[in-house]
Short mmCIF file of C-alpha atoms in Angstrom, two decimals:
data_model
loop_
_atom_site.label_atom_id
_atom_site.label_comp_id
_atom_site.label_asym_id
_atom_site.label_seq_id
_atom_site.Cartn_x
_atom_site.Cartn_y
_atom_site.Cartn_z
CA MET A 1 0.28 -0.05 0.30
CA LYS A 2 1.04 3.41 -1.22
CA LYS A 3 2.56 5.84 1.95
CA THR A 4 3.27 9.31 1.79
CA ILE A 5 5.26 11.59 4.48
CA ILE A 6 5.06 15.21 4.27
CA VAL A 7 8.48 17.11 5.78
CA PHE A 8 7.52 20.22 7.42
CA SER A 9 10.45 20.42 9.16
CA GLY A 10 14.00 21.06 8.31
CA ASP A 11 15.75 19.55 10.75
CA LEU A 12 18.61 16.97 10.13
CA ASP A 13 17.08 14.34 12.35
CA LYS A 14 13.65 14.41 11.23
CA VAL A 15 14.60 14.51 8.13
CA MET A 16 16.80 11.21 8.38
CA ALA A 17 13.50 9.66 10.83
CA SER A 18 11.35 10.72 7.14
CA PHE A 19 13.85 8.53 5.13
CA ILE A 20 14.19 5.55 7.27
CA ILE A 21 10.69 5.26 7.21
CA ALA A 22 10.43 5.99 3.76
CA ASN A 23 13.15 4.03 2.46
CA GLY A 24 11.71 0.89 4.94
CA ALA A 25 8.21 0.97 3.09
CA ALA A 26 9.46 1.44 -0.19
CA ALA A 27 12.35 -2.22 0.33
CA MET A 28 9.31 -3.63 1.50
CA GLY A 29 7.13 -3.08 -1.66
CA ASP A 30 5.35 0.21 -0.77
CA GLU A 31 5.05 2.91 -3.03
CA VAL A 32 5.61 6.59 -0.77
CA THR A 33 5.57 10.03 -1.72
CA MET A 34 7.63 12.51 0.24
CA PHE A 35 6.34 16.08 0.27
CA PHE A 36 8.69 18.12 0.51
CA THR A 37 7.37 21.80 2.12
CA PHE A 38 8.14 24.90 3.84
CA TRP A 39 11.46 24.42 5.87
CA GLY A 40 11.29 20.63 4.46
CA LEU A 41 12.58 22.35 1.41
CA ASN A 42 15.98 23.26 2.85
CA ALA A 43 16.79 19.39 2.03
CA LEU A 44 16.21 19.79 -1.31
CA ARG A 45 18.96 22.03 -1.66
CA LYS A 46 21.83 22.28 -4.27
CA PRO A 47 24.98 23.72 -1.89
CA GLU A 48 26.21 25.58 -4.82
CA ARG A 49 25.47 28.88 -5.59
CA ILE A 50 23.38 28.96 -8.34
CA PRO A 51 22.87 32.65 -10.21
CA THR A 52 19.19 33.21 -9.95
CA LYS A 53 17.35 36.69 -9.84
CA LYS A 54 16.01 37.32 -6.72
CA SER A 55 14.39 40.36 -4.81
CA PHE A 56 16.27 41.10 -1.39
CA MET A 57 14.12 39.83 1.16
CA GLU A 58 14.54 36.37 -1.00
CA LYS A 59 18.02 36.65 -1.30
CA MET A 60 18.04 37.01 2.63
CA PHE A 61 15.91 34.00 3.48
CA GLY A 62 18.21 32.09 0.58
CA TRP A 63 21.38 33.26 2.77
CA MET A 64 20.27 32.70 6.00
CA MET A 65 18.53 28.86 5.75
CA PRO A 66 20.80 25.41 5.37
CA LYS A 67 21.82 24.65 1.73
CA GLY A 68 21.00 21.04 1.25
CA VAL A 69 21.06 17.79 3.99
CA ASN A 70 24.75 18.67 4.23
CA LYS A 71 23.87 21.80 6.28
CA LEU A 72 21.27 20.90 8.24
CA GLY A 73 20.80 21.22 11.85
CA ILE A 74 19.39 18.73 14.57
CA SER A 75 15.94 19.35 16.45
CA LYS A 76 17.44 19.63 20.45
CA MET A 77 21.13 20.37 21.48
CA ASN A 78 22.19 21.70 18.29
CA PHE A 79 24.65 24.16 19.54
CA GLY A 80 25.75 26.29 16.21
CA GLY A 81 25.85 23.18 14.54
CA LEU A 82 27.95 21.74 16.84
CA GLY A 83 25.15 18.94 17.30
CA ALA A 84 24.45 17.89 14.43
CA VAL A 85 28.45 17.68 13.96
CA MET A 86 28.87 15.05 17.11
CA MET A 87 25.33 13.14 15.37
CA LYS A 88 27.19 12.55 11.95
CA LYS A 89 29.94 11.48 13.62
CA ILE A 90 28.10 9.37 16.38
CA MET A 91 26.29 7.58 12.82
CA GLN A 92 29.27 6.78 11.11
CA GLN A 93 30.77 5.24 14.26
CA LYS A 94 28.15 3.17 13.87
CA GLN A 95 27.58 2.83 9.91
CA VAL A 96 24.31 4.51 10.35
CA GLU A 97 23.56 5.32 6.61
CA SER A 98 24.22 9.03 6.30
CA LEU A 99 21.26 11.43 5.26
CA GLN A 100 23.37 11.87 1.80
CA SER A 101 22.65 8.74 1.49
CA LEU A 102 18.91 7.69 2.85
CA MET A 103 18.18 10.36 -0.14
CA GLU A 104 20.08 8.66 -2.86
CA THR A 105 18.96 5.14 -1.65
CA ALA A 106 15.43 6.60 -1.66
CA ARG A 107 15.44 7.65 -5.35
CA MET A 108 17.40 4.12 -6.08
CA LEU A 109 14.47 2.56 -4.39
CA GLY A 110 11.91 4.41 -6.73
CA VAL A 111 10.60 7.39 -3.66
CA LYS A 112 8.56 9.95 -5.34
CA PHE A 113 9.88 13.45 -4.00
CA ILE A 114 7.41 16.57 -4.61
CA ALA A 115 8.43 19.63 -3.69
CA CYS A 116 5.75 22.10 -2.63
CA THR A 117 5.36 24.76 -5.10
CA MET A 118 3.74 27.41 -2.81
CA SER A 119 6.90 27.03 -0.11
CA MET A 120 8.88 27.42 -3.00
CA ASP A 121 7.40 30.41 -4.04
CA VAL A 122 7.56 32.14 -0.86
CA MET A 123 10.87 30.63 0.01
CA GLY A 124 12.10 32.37 -3.12
CA PHE A 125 13.64 29.10 -3.80
CA LYS A 126 14.18 28.83 -7.66
CA PRO A 127 13.52 25.37 -9.47
CA GLU A 128 16.79 25.07 -10.44
CA GLU A 129 18.14 25.61 -6.62
CA LEU A 130 17.10 22.19 -5.66
CA ILE A 131 18.32 18.81 -6.93
CA ASP A 132 17.35 17.25 -10.06
CA GLY A 133 14.86 14.50 -9.99
CA LEU A 134 12.09 16.79 -8.16
CA GLU A 135 8.35 16.99 -8.92
CA PHE A 136 6.36 19.70 -8.85
CA ALA A 137 3.27 20.54 -7.06
CA GLY A 138 0.42 21.82 -4.50
CA VAL A 139 -1.27 20.76 -1.76
CA ALA A 140 -4.15 19.32 -4.11
CA SER A 141 -1.44 17.07 -5.73
CA TYR A 142 -0.04 16.18 -2.23
CA LEU A 143 -3.95 14.82 -0.87
CA GLY A 144 -4.87 12.92 -4.74
CA GLU A 145 -1.94 10.53 -3.29
CA ALA A 146 -2.81 10.58 0.56
CA ASP A 147 -5.98 9.53 -0.63
CA GLN A 148 -4.98 6.41 -2.02
CA ALA A 149 -2.13 5.79 0.89
CA ASN A 150 -2.80 4.16 3.89
CA VAL A 151 -0.05 5.35 6.02
CA ASN A 152 -0.41 9.57 6.15
CA LEU A 153 2.97 10.80 7.94
CA PHE A 154 3.26 15.15 8.83
CA ILE A 155 7.49 15.33 10.13
CA MET B 1 -13.31 10.63 2.73
CA LYS B 2 -13.16 12.50 5.88
CA LYS B 3 -9.94 13.77 6.96
CA THR B 4 -8.56 14.79 10.25
CA ILE B 5 -5.60 17.49 12.19
CA ILE B 6 -4.80 17.48 15.06
CA VAL B 7 -3.07 21.17 15.57
CA PHE B 8 -1.03 21.00 18.63
CA SER B 9 1.70 23.65 17.70
CA GLY B 10 1.37 27.35 18.62
CA ASP B 11 3.59 27.89 15.24
CA LEU B 12 2.84 30.90 12.46
CA ASP B 13 3.92 28.10 9.97
CA LYS B 14 2.54 25.19 11.38
CA VAL B 15 -0.69 26.25 11.44
CA MET B 16 -0.54 27.42 8.58
CA ALA B 17 0.06 24.70 6.62
CA SER B 18 -2.78 22.63 8.34
CA PHE B 19 -5.21 24.89 7.52
CA ILE B 20 -3.54 24.98 4.11
CA ILE B 21 -4.30 20.82 4.32
CA ALA B 22 -7.36 21.18 5.90
CA ASN B 23 -9.10 24.18 2.87
CA GLY B 24 -7.51 21.54 0.12
CA ALA B 25 -9.03 19.03 1.13
CA ALA B 26 -12.39 20.95 1.75
CA ALA B 27 -12.32 22.21 -1.33
CA MET B 28 -12.26 18.95 -3.14
CA GLY B 29 -15.24 18.23 -1.16
CA ASP B 30 -13.86 16.08 1.87
CA GLU B 31 -15.02 16.92 5.32
CA VAL B 32 -12.09 18.14 7.56
CA THR B 33 -12.16 17.90 11.93
CA MET B 34 -9.69 20.00 13.38
CA PHE B 35 -9.02 19.24 16.17
CA PHE B 36 -6.83 22.11 18.57
CA THR B 37 -5.12 20.86 21.83
CA PHE B 38 -1.71 22.33 23.69
CA TRP B 39 -0.06 25.28 22.03
CA GLY B 40 -2.23 25.25 18.99
CA LEU B 41 -5.13 26.55 21.14
CA ASN B 42 -3.35 30.24 20.58
CA ALA B 43 -4.30 30.23 17.15
CA LEU B 44 -8.17 30.44 18.88
CA ARG B 45 -8.25 32.86 21.38
CA LYS B 46 -9.20 36.52 20.86
CA PRO B 47 -7.54 39.42 20.87
CA GLU B 48 -8.41 41.21 23.01
CA ARG B 49 -8.72 40.91 26.73
CA ILE B 50 -11.43 39.20 27.74
CA PRO B 51 -12.44 39.64 31.79
CA THR B 52 -12.15 36.06 33.41
CA LYS B 53 -11.62 34.82 37.54
CA LYS B 54 -8.47 32.45 37.00
CA SER B 55 -5.77 31.39 38.71
CA PHE B 56 -2.28 33.47 39.12
CA MET B 57 -0.56 30.34 37.14
CA GLU B 58 -3.70 30.63 34.86
CA LYS B 59 -3.77 34.54 34.43
CA MET B 60 0.65 34.01 33.79
CA PHE B 61 -0.26 31.01 31.38
CA GLY B 62 -2.44 33.84 29.61
CA TRP B 63 -0.26 36.54 29.64
CA MET B 64 2.58 34.92 28.37
CA MET B 65 1.24 32.44 25.39
CA PRO B 66 0.61 34.23 22.02
CA LYS B 67 -3.17 35.95 21.73
CA GLY B 68 -4.68 34.66 19.06
CA VAL B 69 -3.60 34.35 15.11
CA ASN B 70 -1.32 37.32 14.17
CA LYS B 71 0.25 36.50 17.61
CA LEU B 72 1.96 33.76 16.10
CA GLY B 73 5.77 33.32 16.05
CA ILE B 74 7.21 30.85 13.52
CA SER B 75 9.25 27.73 14.70
CA LYS B 76 12.28 28.79 13.71
CA MET B 77 14.56 31.90 12.75
CA ASN B 78 11.62 33.49 14.81
CA PHE B 79 13.91 36.10 16.55
CA GLY B 80 11.45 37.29 19.42
CA GLY B 81 9.07 38.21 16.79
CA LEU B 82 10.78 39.10 13.62
CA GLY B 83 10.88 36.13 11.51
CA ALA B 84 7.18 35.65 11.94
CA VAL B 85 6.59 39.51 11.01
CA MET B 86 9.37 38.86 7.85
CA MET B 87 7.46 35.53 6.36
CA LYS B 88 3.88 37.47 7.12
CA LYS B 89 5.61 40.31 4.83
CA ILE B 90 7.04 38.12 2.10
CA MET B 91 2.96 36.17 1.89
CA GLN B 92 1.51 39.84 1.74
CA GLN B 93 4.32 39.98 -1.16
CA LYS B 94 4.02 36.81 -2.61
CA GLN B 95 -0.44 37.30 -2.31
CA VAL B 96 -0.22 33.97 -0.18
CA GLU B 97 -3.20 34.17 1.43
CA SER B 98 -2.43 35.12 5.31
CA LEU B 99 -3.00 33.02 8.13
CA GLN B 100 -6.43 35.51 9.05
CA SER B 101 -8.05 34.84 5.67
CA LEU B 102 -7.28 30.72 5.55
CA MET B 103 -9.25 30.79 9.15
CA GLU B 104 -12.10 32.50 7.94
CA THR B 105 -11.86 30.37 4.44
CA ALA B 106 -11.45 27.63 6.67
CA ARG B 107 -14.91 28.13 8.01
CA MET B 108 -16.95 29.22 4.88
CA LEU B 109 -15.70 25.41 3.67
CA GLY B 110 -17.16 23.67 6.75
CA VAL B 111 -14.11 22.91 8.40
CA LYS B 112 -14.87 21.36 11.92
CA PHE B 113 -13.15 22.89 14.59
CA ILE B 114 -12.36 21.35 17.78
CA ALA B 115 -11.48 23.01 20.75
CA CYS B 116 -9.88 20.50 23.45
CA THR B 117 -10.67 20.93 26.92
CA MET B 118 -8.24 19.19 28.80
CA SER B 119 -5.77 22.01 27.22
CA MET B 120 -8.65 24.68 28.06
CA ASP B 121 -8.49 23.54 31.59
CA VAL B 122 -4.57 22.62 31.71
CA MET B 123 -4.12 26.23 29.70
CA GLY B 124 -7.20 27.96 31.39
CA PHE B 125 -8.56 29.41 28.64
CA LYS B 126 -12.71 29.87 29.05
CA PRO B 127 -14.96 29.65 26.31
CA GLU B 128 -15.38 33.41 26.30
CA GLU B 129 -11.61 33.66 25.86
CA LEU B 130 -11.71 31.68 21.82
CA ILE B 131 -12.73 33.06 19.25
CA ASP B 132 -17.47 31.87 18.15
CA GLY B 133 -18.36 28.83 16.39
CA LEU B 134 -15.67 26.19 18.46
CA GLU B 135 -16.55 22.94 19.15
CA PHE B 136 -15.54 21.20 22.89
CA ALA B 137 -13.86 18.27 22.90
CA GLY B 138 -12.01 15.26 24.30
CA VAL B 139 -9.90 12.96 22.98
CA ALA B 140 -12.54 10.54 22.94
CA SER B 141 -14.98 13.06 20.54
CA TYR B 142 -11.33 13.25 18.47
CA LEU B 143 -10.75 9.29 17.64
CA GLY B 144 -14.31 9.03 16.66
CA GLU B 145 -13.64 11.51 14.31
CA ALA B 146 -10.28 10.33 12.89
CA ASP B 147 -12.01 6.41 12.97
CA GLN B 148 -13.59 7.65 10.49
CA ALA B 149 -11.46 9.14 7.92
CA ASN B 150 -7.97 8.29 5.63
CA VAL B 151 -6.18 10.82 6.23
CA ASN B 152 -5.02 11.98 10.09
CA LEU B 153 -2.16 14.32 10.77
CA PHE B 154 -0.55 15.23 14.04
CA ILE B 155 0.99 19.17 13.15
CA MET C 1 -9.02 -0.55 15.07
CA LYS C 2 -5.71 -1.07 15.45
CA LYS C 3 -3.57 2.80 16.32
CA THR C 4 0.49 3.25 15.87
CA ILE C 5 2.00 6.00 17.29
CA ILE C 6 5.83 7.16 16.42
CA VAL C 7 7.18 9.05 19.52
CA PHE C 8 9.89 10.82 17.87
CA SER C 9 9.71 14.11 20.59
CA GLY C 10 10.91 13.73 24.02
CA ASP C 11 9.27 16.85 24.47
CA LEU C 12 6.84 16.31 27.92
CA ASP C 13 3.83 17.86 26.30
CA LYS C 14 4.10 16.34 23.47
CA VAL C 15 5.32 12.66 24.59
CA MET C 16 1.98 13.00 27.62
CA ALA C 17 -0.34 14.08 23.92
CA SER C 18 0.83 10.96 22.70
CA PHE C 19 -0.09 9.28 25.86
CA ILE C 20 -3.08 10.92 26.14
CA ILE C 21 -4.73 9.65 22.28
CA ALA C 22 -2.47 6.07 23.18
CA ASN C 23 -4.70 5.41 26.00
CA GLY C 24 -8.18 6.90 24.87
CA ALA C 25 -7.92 4.91 21.96
CA ALA C 26 -6.86 1.74 23.93
CA ALA C 27 -10.05 2.34 26.99
CA MET C 28 -11.87 1.96 23.56
CA GLY C 29 -10.83 -1.12 22.90
CA ASP C 30 -8.43 -0.54 20.15
CA GLU C 31 -5.31 -1.76 20.17
CA VAL C 32 -2.44 0.42 20.36
CA THR C 33 1.14 0.31 19.00
CA MET C 34 3.52 3.16 20.45
CA PHE C 35 7.23 3.18 18.48
CA PHE C 36 9.32 5.22 20.64
CA THR C 37 12.44 6.38 18.29
CA PHE C 38 15.24 8.98 18.95
CA TRP C 39 14.46 12.03 21.64
CA GLY C 40 11.15 9.76 22.58
CA LEU C 41 13.65 7.07 23.52
CA ASN C 42 14.53 9.87 26.59
CA ALA C 43 10.90 8.70 27.76
CA LEU C 44 11.98 4.96 28.41
CA ARG C 45 14.98 5.65 30.45
CA LYS C 46 15.29 4.39 34.12
CA PRO C 47 16.04 7.06 36.16
CA GLU C 48 19.12 5.79 37.73
CA ARG C 49 22.32 4.92 36.78
CA ILE C 50 22.55 1.37 35.18
CA PRO C 51 26.15 0.28 34.68
CA THR C 52 27.27 0.02 30.94
CA LYS C 53 29.53 0.02 28.78
CA LYS C 54 30.13 2.83 26.59
CA SER C 55 31.83 4.91 24.68
CA PHE C 56 33.35 8.65 25.14
CA MET C 57 30.22 9.70 22.58
CA GLU C 58 27.75 7.70 24.08
CA LYS C 59 28.12 8.28 27.22
CA MET C 60 28.55 12.62 26.91
CA PHE C 61 24.94 11.52 24.80
CA GLY C 62 23.55 9.82 27.72
CA TRP C 63 24.40 12.57 30.27
CA MET C 64 23.36 15.19 28.25
CA MET C 65 19.93 14.22 27.49
CA PRO C 66 17.13 13.15 30.12
CA LYS C 67 16.42 10.49 32.21
CA GLY C 68 13.22 9.50 32.31
CA VAL C 69 9.92 10.82 32.02
CA ASN C 70 10.17 12.57 35.42
CA LYS C 71 12.78 14.95 34.01
CA LEU C 72 11.41 15.84 30.47
CA GLY C 73 11.39 19.86 29.68
CA ILE C 74 8.44 20.49 27.06
CA SER C 75 8.69 21.48 24.05
CA LYS C 76 8.77 25.64 24.41
CA MET C 77 8.75 28.31 27.16
CA ASN C 78 11.02 25.47 29.31
CA PHE C 79 12.98 28.12 30.39
CA GLY C 80 15.66 25.68 31.85
CA GLY C 81 12.78 22.86 33.37
CA LEU C 82 10.97 25.80 34.63
CA GLY C 83 8.40 25.72 32.44
CA ALA C 84 7.88 21.96 32.96
CA VAL C 85 7.51 22.38 37.01
CA MET C 86 5.15 25.01 36.01
CA MET C 87 2.80 22.86 33.54
CA LYS C 88 3.18 19.60 36.09
CA LYS C 89 1.81 22.13 39.20
CA ILE C 90 -1.04 23.13 37.54
CA MET C 91 -1.47 19.81 35.56
CA GLN C 92 -1.65 18.97 39.66
CA GLN C 93 -3.82 21.51 40.94
CA LYS C 94 -6.32 20.19 38.07
CA GLN C 95 -5.93 16.87 38.80
CA VAL C 96 -4.81 15.66 35.05
CA GLU C 97 -3.06 12.48 35.35
CA SER C 98 1.15 13.05 35.03
CA LEU C 99 3.09 11.54 32.47
CA GLN C 100 4.92 8.63 35.33
CA SER C 101 1.17 7.66 35.51
CA LEU C 102 -0.32 7.96 32.00
CA MET C 103 2.37 5.35 31.45
CA GLU C 104 0.95 2.73 33.99
CA THR C 105 -2.22 3.33 32.73
CA ALA C 106 -0.86 2.50 29.06
CA ARG C 107 0.59 -0.41 30.47
CA MET C 108 -2.35 -1.48 32.14
CA LEU C 109 -4.29 -1.28 28.99
CA GLY C 110 -2.10 -3.38 26.71
CA VAL C 111 -0.48 -0.42 24.78
CA LYS C 112 2.43 -1.66 23.14
CA PHE C 113 5.96 -0.38 23.85
CA ILE C 114 7.75 -0.46 20.78
CA ALA C 115 11.48 0.86 21.58
CA CYS C 116 13.87 1.72 17.79
CA THR C 117 17.15 -0.40 17.78
CA MET C 118 18.80 2.24 15.10
CA SER C 119 17.67 5.07 17.73
CA MET C 120 19.43 3.20 20.85
CA ASP C 121 22.70 2.32 19.17
CA VAL C 122 22.73 5.64 17.89
CA MET C 123 22.14 7.39 21.04
CA GLY C 124 24.30 4.63 22.91
CA PHE C 125 21.29 3.31 25.14
CA LYS C 126 21.33 0.23 26.22
CA PRO C 127 18.13 -2.43 27.00
CA GLU C 128 19.35 -2.37 30.96
CA GLU C 129 18.70 1.19 30.57
CA LEU C 130 15.66 1.36 29.68
CA ILE C 131 12.02 0.59 31.32
CA ASP C 132 10.42 -2.46 31.64
CA GLY C 133 8.58 -5.01 29.43
CA LEU C 134 9.87 -3.09 25.84
CA GLU C 135 9.82 -4.70 22.84
CA PHE C 136 12.01 -4.15 20.70
CA ALA C 137 12.61 -3.72 16.76
CA GLY C 138 12.77 -1.63 13.80
CA VAL C 139 11.51 0.25 10.70
CA ALA C 140 10.31 -2.60 9.16
CA SER C 141 7.76 -3.76 12.49
CA TYR C 142 7.03 -0.24 12.48
CA LEU C 143 5.27 -0.63 8.90
CA GLY C 144 3.91 -4.02 9.29
CA GLU C 145 2.06 -2.74 12.42
CA ALA C 146 0.78 0.12 10.92
CA ASP C 147 -0.11 -1.42 7.40
CA GLN C 148 -2.86 -2.98 10.03
CA ALA C 149 -3.72 0.27 11.77
CA ASN C 150 -6.75 3.12 10.89
CA VAL C 151 -4.79 5.97 12.60
CA ASN C 152 -1.10 6.56 11.98
CA LEU C 153 0.87 9.73 13.85
CA PHE C 154 4.35 10.79 14.18
CA ILE C 155 4.66 13.20 17.11
#
């Protein structure tokens, strides 16, 4: 049965949880759709600077927010990024898949990534600033997927 | 099919996400129930001071927490309210519906608003301090609605 | 019908909400599975120090994070624990069940507690440091339960 996950959070720990669930379901043969919105879009940003036309506010937003999976902080005890570094180090020691790798696995398993167009507009993110292979859609599209799914999470 | 959303968070961004999903579903013909609990109740407070009998603790709680949708902060980068102001400004520029307007639309579309009575008791919120047109109920009522729904989110 | 709740958060208010929903459903005759992961594992820690073999990082993690339900902070306005104390005091005055008591009730009602083994590994928590009566499992087990449930929440 299909599963959907709204990835609203841009915290490393929550985005990781999203992918662990998504990949687990996909590995068991489920169709999975991840709908990235608000802070969750940060996980989809390309790390490099892409030249785009932006308003002052959009530039500020883009500059203040983490650029891609490797820059996300954790939701508790982040201590200006130290917590995230520590968690990544521990995960490496324990041979837990990194978020980068979880995302690649999700792709291989056919998990569908949707970027929320309304949030992109508010945040000022252009499609070319986000990683490749995304679908772009809004809430109606999410609801259409959720109606066909038996597990729908908001993370 | 029915949808339910537990609005636990009182953050502007998360309450907005709740209404965008609720209104999207209602516009597509779904019955939608929003169950406001804990911090989420702040979104239902009337902005004006309503004279009520309260204990010292209840007064402090009431005084420390945001009074209604226009006072909510955002969950990240709020910077003492600056983040919320910035986000509202951007949304206005982009002609995204404000939270106030999203709430009115939800009403027009027949979305059911339930205020959690147990949380109201803990927070010391009296019914007359909350906006009109609410139902008052507890967890059993939520579960009854969720059992009839095919999408149940906790935000 | 079965319900599942992923308890990802370790915040007092969110863990309480999880148990209020779980106990409500169990009291109405539903099977309920709570899957504790990441910060949520803190709610399952025994308060006393249990001697275990740990790496330096694991010791630091164990030392920095709250030991059991009575040490959890609230997600907003915690003010270094003051918020949590205040909330507990108010709950006592209002005769709302404490988290400790909610957990005991959940047990009596037959709610199933699963501790996420992958998170335990990352956090460095050993089974003997967690309360008794838990099952230990991973995401596949969660997904198996969720597939049989009609309400699945991520908190």
